[in-house]
Coordinates of C-alpha atoms in Angstrom, one line a residue:
M1 CA -14.6 -30.0 -3.6
K2 CA -11.4 -28.0 -3.5
K3 CA -10.1 -26.5 -0.2
V4 CA -9.6 -22.8 0.2
L5 CA -7.6 -21.0 2.9
H6 CA -8.9 -17.4 3.5
Y7 CA -6.8 -14.6 5.0
I8 CA -8.4 -11.6 6.7
N9 CA -7.3 -9.0 9.2
Q10 CA -8.5 -8.4 12.8
F11 CA -11.3 -6.0 11.7
F12 CA -13.0 -8.3 9.3
A13 CA -12.6 -11.2 11.8
G14 CA -14.7 -9.2 14.2
I15 CA -11.9 -8.9 16.8
G16 CA -11.7 -5.1 16.8
G17 CA -10.4 -2.1 15.0
E18 CA -7.2 -0.1 15.6
D19 CA -7.2 -1.2 19.3
Q20 CA -6.7 -4.8 18.2
A21 CA -4.4 -4.1 15.2
D22 CA -1.5 -5.9 17.1
H23 CA -3.5 -9.2 17.2
K24 CA -1.1 -12.1 16.6
P25 CA -1.7 -14.6 13.8
E26 CA -4.3 -17.3 14.5
L27 CA -5.8 -20.1 12.5
R28 CA -9.5 -21.0 12.8
E29 CA -11.4 -23.9 11.2
G30 CA -14.2 -22.9 8.8
V31 CA -15.4 -19.5 7.7
V32 CA -15.1 -16.2 9.5
G33 CA -16.6 -12.8 8.5
P34 CA -16.5 -12.3 4.8
G35 CA -15.6 -16.0 4.3
L36 CA -19.3 -16.8 4.7
A37 CA -20.2 -14.8 1.6
L38 CA -17.1 -16.2 -0.2
N39 CA -18.3 -19.8 0.5
T40 CA -21.7 -19.2 -1.0
L41 CA -20.1 -17.8 -4.2
L42 CA -17.6 -20.7 -4.7
Q43 CA -19.1 -23.4 -6.9
H44 CA -16.2 -25.8 -6.9
G45 CA -14.4 -25.0 -3.6
Q46 CA -15.1 -24.3 0.1
V47 CA -13.3 -22.3 2.8
T48 CA -12.0 -24.9 5.2
H49 CA -9.8 -22.6 7.3
T50 CA -9.4 -18.9 8.0
L51 CA -6.1 -17.1 8.8
I52 CA -6.3 -13.9 10.9
C53 CA -3.6 -11.4 11.7
G54 CA -3.7 -7.8 12.9
D55 CA -2.5 -5.2 10.4
N56 CA -0.1 -3.6 12.8
Y57 CA 1.4 -6.9 13.9
M58 CA 2.1 -7.9 10.3
S59 CA 3.6 -4.5 9.4
S60 CA 5.7 -4.2 12.5
N61 CA 6.8 -7.8 12.8
T62 CA 6.7 -9.0 9.2
E63 CA 9.3 -11.8 9.3
Q64 CA 8.1 -13.1 12.6
A65 CA 4.4 -12.9 11.5
V66 CA 5.1 -14.8 8.3
Q67 CA 7.0 -17.5 10.1
E68 CA 4.2 -17.9 12.7
I69 CA 1.6 -18.2 9.9
L70 CA 3.6 -20.7 8.0
E71 CA 3.9 -22.7 11.2
L72 CA 0.2 -22.5 11.8
I73 CA -0.7 -23.9 8.3
K74 CA 2.1 -26.5 8.0
D75 CA -0.2 -29.4 8.7
I76 CA -3.3 -28.4 6.8
D77 CA -4.1 -29.1 3.1
F78 CA -5.5 -26.5 0.9
D79 CA -5.6 -25.9 -2.9
L80 CA -5.8 -22.1 -3.0
L81 CA -5.3 -19.0 -0.9
I82 CA -7.7 -16.1 -1.1
A83 CA -6.6 -13.0 0.8
G84 CA -8.9 -10.1 1.5
P85 CA -10.4 -8.2 -0.3
A86 CA -8.3 -5.4 0.9
F87 CA -10.0 -2.4 -0.8
Q88 CA -8.0 0.8 -0.3
A89 CA -6.6 -0.2 3.1
G90 CA -2.9 0.1 2.7
R91 CA -1.7 -2.0 5.6
Y92 CA -4.3 -4.7 4.9
G93 CA -3.2 -4.8 1.2
V94 CA 0.4 -5.1 2.1
A95 CA -0.4 -7.8 4.6
C96 CA -2.4 -9.8 2.0
G97 CA 0.4 -9.4 -0.5
T98 CA 3.1 -10.4 2.1
I99 CA 1.4 -13.6 3.2
G100 CA 0.3 -14.4 -0.3
K101 CA 3.9 -14.2 -1.6
A102 CA 5.2 -16.3 1.3
I103 CA 2.6 -19.1 0.8
L104 CA 3.2 -19.0 -2.9
Q105 CA 6.9 -19.5 -2.4
H106 CA 6.7 -22.1 0.3
R107 CA 3.7 -24.1 -0.8
Q108 CA 3.4 -23.4 -4.5
I109 CA -0.3 -22.9 -4.0
P110 CA -2.2 -20.5 -6.2
V111 CA -2.9 -17.1 -4.6
L112 CA -5.6 -14.5 -5.3
T113 CA -6.5 -11.2 -3.8
S114 CA -8.4 -8.0 -4.6
M115 CA -7.4 -4.4 -4.0
H116 CA -8.3 -0.9 -5.1
C117 CA -5.9 0.7 -7.6
E118 CA -4.7 3.2 -4.9
N119 CA -3.6 0.4 -2.5
P120 CA 0.2 0.3 -2.3
G121 CA 0.0 -3.5 -2.3
V122 CA -0.9 -3.5 -6.0
E123 CA 2.5 -2.3 -7.1
M124 CA 4.3 -4.2 -4.5
F125 CA 2.8 -7.7 -5.3
R126 CA 1.1 -7.6 -8.7
E127 CA 4.0 -9.5 -10.4
F128 CA 3.6 -12.5 -8.1
F129 CA -0.1 -13.4 -8.4
P130 CA -3.4 -12.0 -9.7
I131 CA -4.7 -9.0 -7.8
F132 CA -8.2 -8.2 -8.9
K133 CA -9.3 -4.6 -9.4
G134 CA -11.5 -4.0 -6.4
G135 CA -13.5 -1.2 -4.8
N136 CA -12.3 1.4 -2.4
G137 CA -14.3 0.2 0.6
A138 CA -16.2 -2.6 2.2
A139 CA -19.4 -1.6 0.4
K140 CA -17.9 -3.3 -2.6
M141 CA -17.3 -6.5 -0.7
K142 CA -19.8 -8.7 -2.6
A143 CA -18.6 -7.6 -6.0
D144 CA -15.0 -8.1 -5.1
L145 CA -15.6 -11.6 -3.6
K146 CA -17.6 -12.5 -6.7
S147 CA -14.6 -11.8 -9.0
L148 CA -12.3 -13.8 -6.7
A149 CA -14.7 -16.8 -6.5
A150 CA -15.3 -16.9 -10.2
Y151 CA -11.6 -17.0 -11.0
A152 CA -10.9 -19.5 -8.3
D153 CA -13.6 -21.8 -9.8
K154 CA -11.9 -21.5 -13.3
I155 CA -8.6 -22.6 -11.7
F156 CA -10.4 -25.5 -10.0
T157 CA -12.1 -26.8 -13.1
G158 CA -9.2 -26.2 -15.5
E159 CA -11.1 -23.7 -17.6
K160 CA -9.1 -21.5 -19.9
L161 CA -7.8 -18.4 -18.2
L162 CA -8.0 -15.2 -20.2
S163 CA -5.8 -12.1 -20.1
A164 CA -5.5 -9.8 -17.1
E165 CA -7.7 -7.2 -18.8
E166 CA -10.4 -9.8 -19.7
E167 CA -10.4 -11.4 -16.3
G168 CA -10.3 -8.1 -14.4
Y169 CA -7.0 -8.1 -12.5
F170 CA -4.0 -5.9 -12.7
G171 CA -1.5 -6.8 -15.4
R172 CA 1.5 -8.7 -14.3
G173 CA 3.8 -7.9 -17.2
I174 CA 3.5 -11.4 -18.6
R175 CA 3.1 -11.8 -22.3
H176 CA 2.0 -15.0 -24.1
Q177 CA 2.0 -15.9 -27.7
V178 CA -1.5 -16.1 -29.1
W179 CA -2.6 -17.6 -32.4
L180 CA -5.5 -15.7 -33.8
D181 CA -8.3 -17.4 -35.6
P182 CA -8.6 -16.4 -38.3
P183 CA -4.8 -15.4 -38.5
V184 CA -3.9 -11.8 -38.9
T185 CA -0.3 -10.8 -39.3
A186 CA 1.4 -8.2 -37.1
S187 CA 1.9 -5.8 -40.0
T188 CA -1.8 -5.9 -40.8
R189 CA -2.8 -5.3 -37.2
G190 CA -0.3 -2.4 -37.0
V191 CA -1.6 -0.7 -40.1
E192 CA -5.2 -1.1 -39.0
M193 CA -4.4 0.6 -35.7
L194 CA -2.5 3.4 -37.5
I195 CA -5.5 4.0 -39.7
K196 CA -7.9 4.2 -36.7
K197 CA -5.5 6.6 -35.0
L198 CA -5.3 8.9 -38.0
N199 CA -9.1 8.9 -38.3
G200 CA -9.6 9.7 -34.6
Q201 CA -11.2 6.3 -34.0
P202 CA -10.7 4.2 -30.8
Y203 CA -8.0 1.6 -30.9
Q204 CA -6.0 -0.5 -28.4
T205 CA -2.3 -1.0 -28.6
E206 CA -1.0 -4.5 -28.1
L207 CA 1.9 -3.3 -25.9
V208 CA 0.6 -0.9 -23.3
I209 CA 3.4 1.3 -21.9
P210 CA 2.6 2.4 -18.3
Q211 CA 2.5 6.2 -17.8
K212 CA 4.6 7.5 -15.0
D213 CA 3.6 10.4 -12.8
L214 CA 6.8 12.5 -13.1
V215 CA 7.3 15.6 -11.0
P216 CA 9.6 18.2 -12.5
I217 CA 12.8 18.8 -10.5
A218 CA 12.9 22.2 -8.8
Q219 CA 15.6 24.7 -9.6
P220 CA 18.4 24.7 -7.0
I221 CA 18.5 27.4 -4.3
A222 CA 21.0 30.0 -5.4
D223 CA 22.0 31.1 -1.9
L224 CA 21.1 29.0 1.1
S225 CA 22.4 31.7 3.5
Q226 CA 19.4 33.8 2.4
A227 CA 16.9 31.0 2.1
K228 CA 14.0 30.1 4.4
I229 CA 13.9 26.4 4.9
A230 CA 11.0 24.2 6.2
L231 CA 11.2 20.8 7.9
L232 CA 8.8 17.9 6.8
T233 CA 8.9 14.3 7.7
T234 CA 7.1 11.0 6.8
G235 CA 8.6 9.5 9.9
G236 CA 5.6 10.1 12.1
I237 CA 7.2 12.5 14.6
V238 CA 4.4 14.1 16.7
P239 CA 3.8 15.5 20.2
V240 CA 3.4 12.6 22.6
D241 CA -0.4 12.9 22.6
N242 CA -0.6 12.8 18.8
P243 CA -3.2 15.6 18.8
D244 CA -4.1 15.2 15.1
H245 CA -4.7 11.4 15.5
I246 CA -2.3 10.6 12.6
Q247 CA -2.6 6.9 11.7
S248 CA 0.5 4.7 12.3
A249 CA 0.2 3.4 8.7
S250 CA -1.9 4.1 5.6
A251 CA -2.1 7.7 6.8
T252 CA -4.8 10.1 5.7
R253 CA -3.9 12.9 8.2
W254 CA -0.9 15.2 8.8
G255 CA 0.1 17.5 11.6
R256 CA 1.7 21.0 11.8
Y257 CA 3.6 21.8 15.0
R258 CA 5.4 25.0 16.1
I259 CA 9.2 24.8 16.7
D260 CA 10.4 28.5 16.5
Q261 CA 11.0 28.6 20.3
M262 CA 12.9 25.2 20.4
E263 CA 16.6 24.4 19.8
R264 CA 15.8 20.7 19.5
L265 CA 13.0 18.2 19.9
K266 CA 12.9 16.6 23.4
S267 CA 12.2 13.0 24.2
G268 CA 9.1 12.7 26.3
E269 CA 7.6 15.7 24.5
F270 CA 7.8 14.2 21.0
K271 CA 7.7 10.6 19.7
T272 CA 7.1 8.6 16.5
I273 CA 3.8 6.9 15.8
H274 CA 5.2 5.2 12.6
A275 CA 4.4 1.5 12.5
G276 CA 7.0 0.6 9.9
F277 CA 10.2 0.7 11.9
D278 CA 11.4 0.1 15.5
P279 CA 10.6 3.4 17.3
A280 CA 13.1 3.1 20.1
A281 CA 15.8 5.3 18.6
A282 CA 13.4 7.9 17.4
D283 CA 11.6 8.1 20.8
E284 CA 14.9 8.4 22.6
D285 CA 16.0 11.3 20.3
P286 CA 13.3 12.6 17.9
N287 CA 15.9 14.7 16.2
R288 CA 17.2 11.5 14.5
I289 CA 14.1 11.6 12.3
L290 CA 13.4 15.4 12.3
P291 CA 16.8 17.1 12.7
L292 CA 15.7 20.3 14.3
D293 CA 18.9 20.5 16.3
V294 CA 21.1 20.4 13.1
M295 CA 18.9 23.0 11.4
Q296 CA 19.1 25.4 14.3
A297 CA 22.9 25.0 14.3
F298 CA 22.9 25.8 10.6
L299 CA 20.8 28.8 11.3
H300 CA 23.1 30.1 14.0
E301 CA 26.1 29.5 11.7
G302 CA 24.5 31.4 8.9
K303 CA 24.3 28.5 6.6
I304 CA 20.6 29.1 6.1
G305 CA 18.8 32.4 6.3
A306 CA 15.7 31.4 8.3
L307 CA 13.8 28.4 9.5
H308 CA 10.0 28.1 9.0
P309 CA 8.3 28.2 12.4
Y310 CA 6.5 24.9 12.0
F311 CA 7.3 21.3 11.1
Y312 CA 4.9 19.0 9.2
S313 CA 4.6 15.3 9.8
T314 CA 2.7 12.3 8.6
V315 CA 3.4 8.6 8.1
G316 CA 4.6 7.2 4.8
T317 CA 4.2 3.4 5.2
G318 CA 1.2 2.1 3.3
T319 CA 0.0 5.6 2.4
T320 CA -1.6 5.7 -1.0
Q321 CA -0.3 8.0 -3.8
R322 CA -3.7 9.8 -3.9
E323 CA -3.7 10.6 -0.1
A324 CA 0.0 11.6 -0.2
S325 CA -0.6 14.0 -3.1
R326 CA -3.6 15.5 -1.3
M327 CA -1.6 16.1 1.9
G328 CA 1.3 17.5 0.0
H329 CA -0.9 20.1 -1.7
E330 CA -2.5 21.0 1.6
I331 CA 0.9 21.4 3.3
Y332 CA 2.2 23.5 0.3
E333 CA -0.4 26.2 1.0
H334 CA 1.2 26.9 4.3
L335 CA 4.7 26.9 2.9
A336 CA 3.7 29.2 0.1
E337 CA 2.0 31.6 2.5
D338 CA 5.2 32.0 4.5
K339 CA 7.3 32.3 1.3
V340 CA 9.4 29.2 2.1
D341 CA 12.3 28.8 -0.4
G342 CA 13.0 25.1 0.2
A343 CA 11.9 22.1 2.2
L344 CA 13.8 19.3 3.7
L345 CA 11.6 16.2 3.6
V346 CA 13.1 13.6 6.0
A347 CA 12.2 10.0 5.5
T348 CA 13.2 7.1 7.8

């Protein structure tokens, strides 16, 4: 029976939610949480150990967390790592990918995980190991674990592994030469696809080109001295009480805060809740992330015509494209209402 190491976060380990997201790495013998279901689905393997780490701890102390985990597992034997499933949880997905990549590189052990297509971990780690196409929430846990267990068993038994599309994981950009039986030349296959296309019939190209979501570049502002400018940031600058409860990573919320009576943001009144960088410099001077002081100076010097009376803030790390697009459209409504000419989007 092959040995499986299972990686999960603090939530699925039953330790706690956001209040325990800084939980340091630990290694437990046997199954924990979803590992119990995974064990019942595996036919040729069993979960012998479970790795646990808080999502915030991994995202805020990545190098340290990875080294601590590698130290924890240095004396245990296992044949495969299964991480997650991570669903649509961005921090969890990135954590699964981060530790999966580290174990793959240091132990040359096969790694599997599962994520929803909107999880940022997919694009970050799909080239390194199979990431199965999973559900958007824990309600899909059983189905996602079933896919992972079935593929793990195929690895354990040496069964022929099929293409990413046939197995159900995201393509990794790896192409293999395949001998068809009976043989069909490339020219014949190409003509057959062309005929189907011309006749409006379904066909599948052998070389799928990813479609990029391109946003047209806006026209430049003709005269900044007459323009109204807005300030936006993905750096997580908020009032110290974070009144909109914006998440420190994988954000689904944004905030709008009045600044027309301020010359600069003051430390102690504003801070960052971003989990992806050291907050010390931003908390000491929030203008380093949201440069209200510079924009007010530009306004007084006549370099810009007006400053929108609010700034808008969210957190970019781990935030899915879908959520970012939704928040952007919602913020745009306010900017359009005030006839804003341009926006300065400050990252970190």
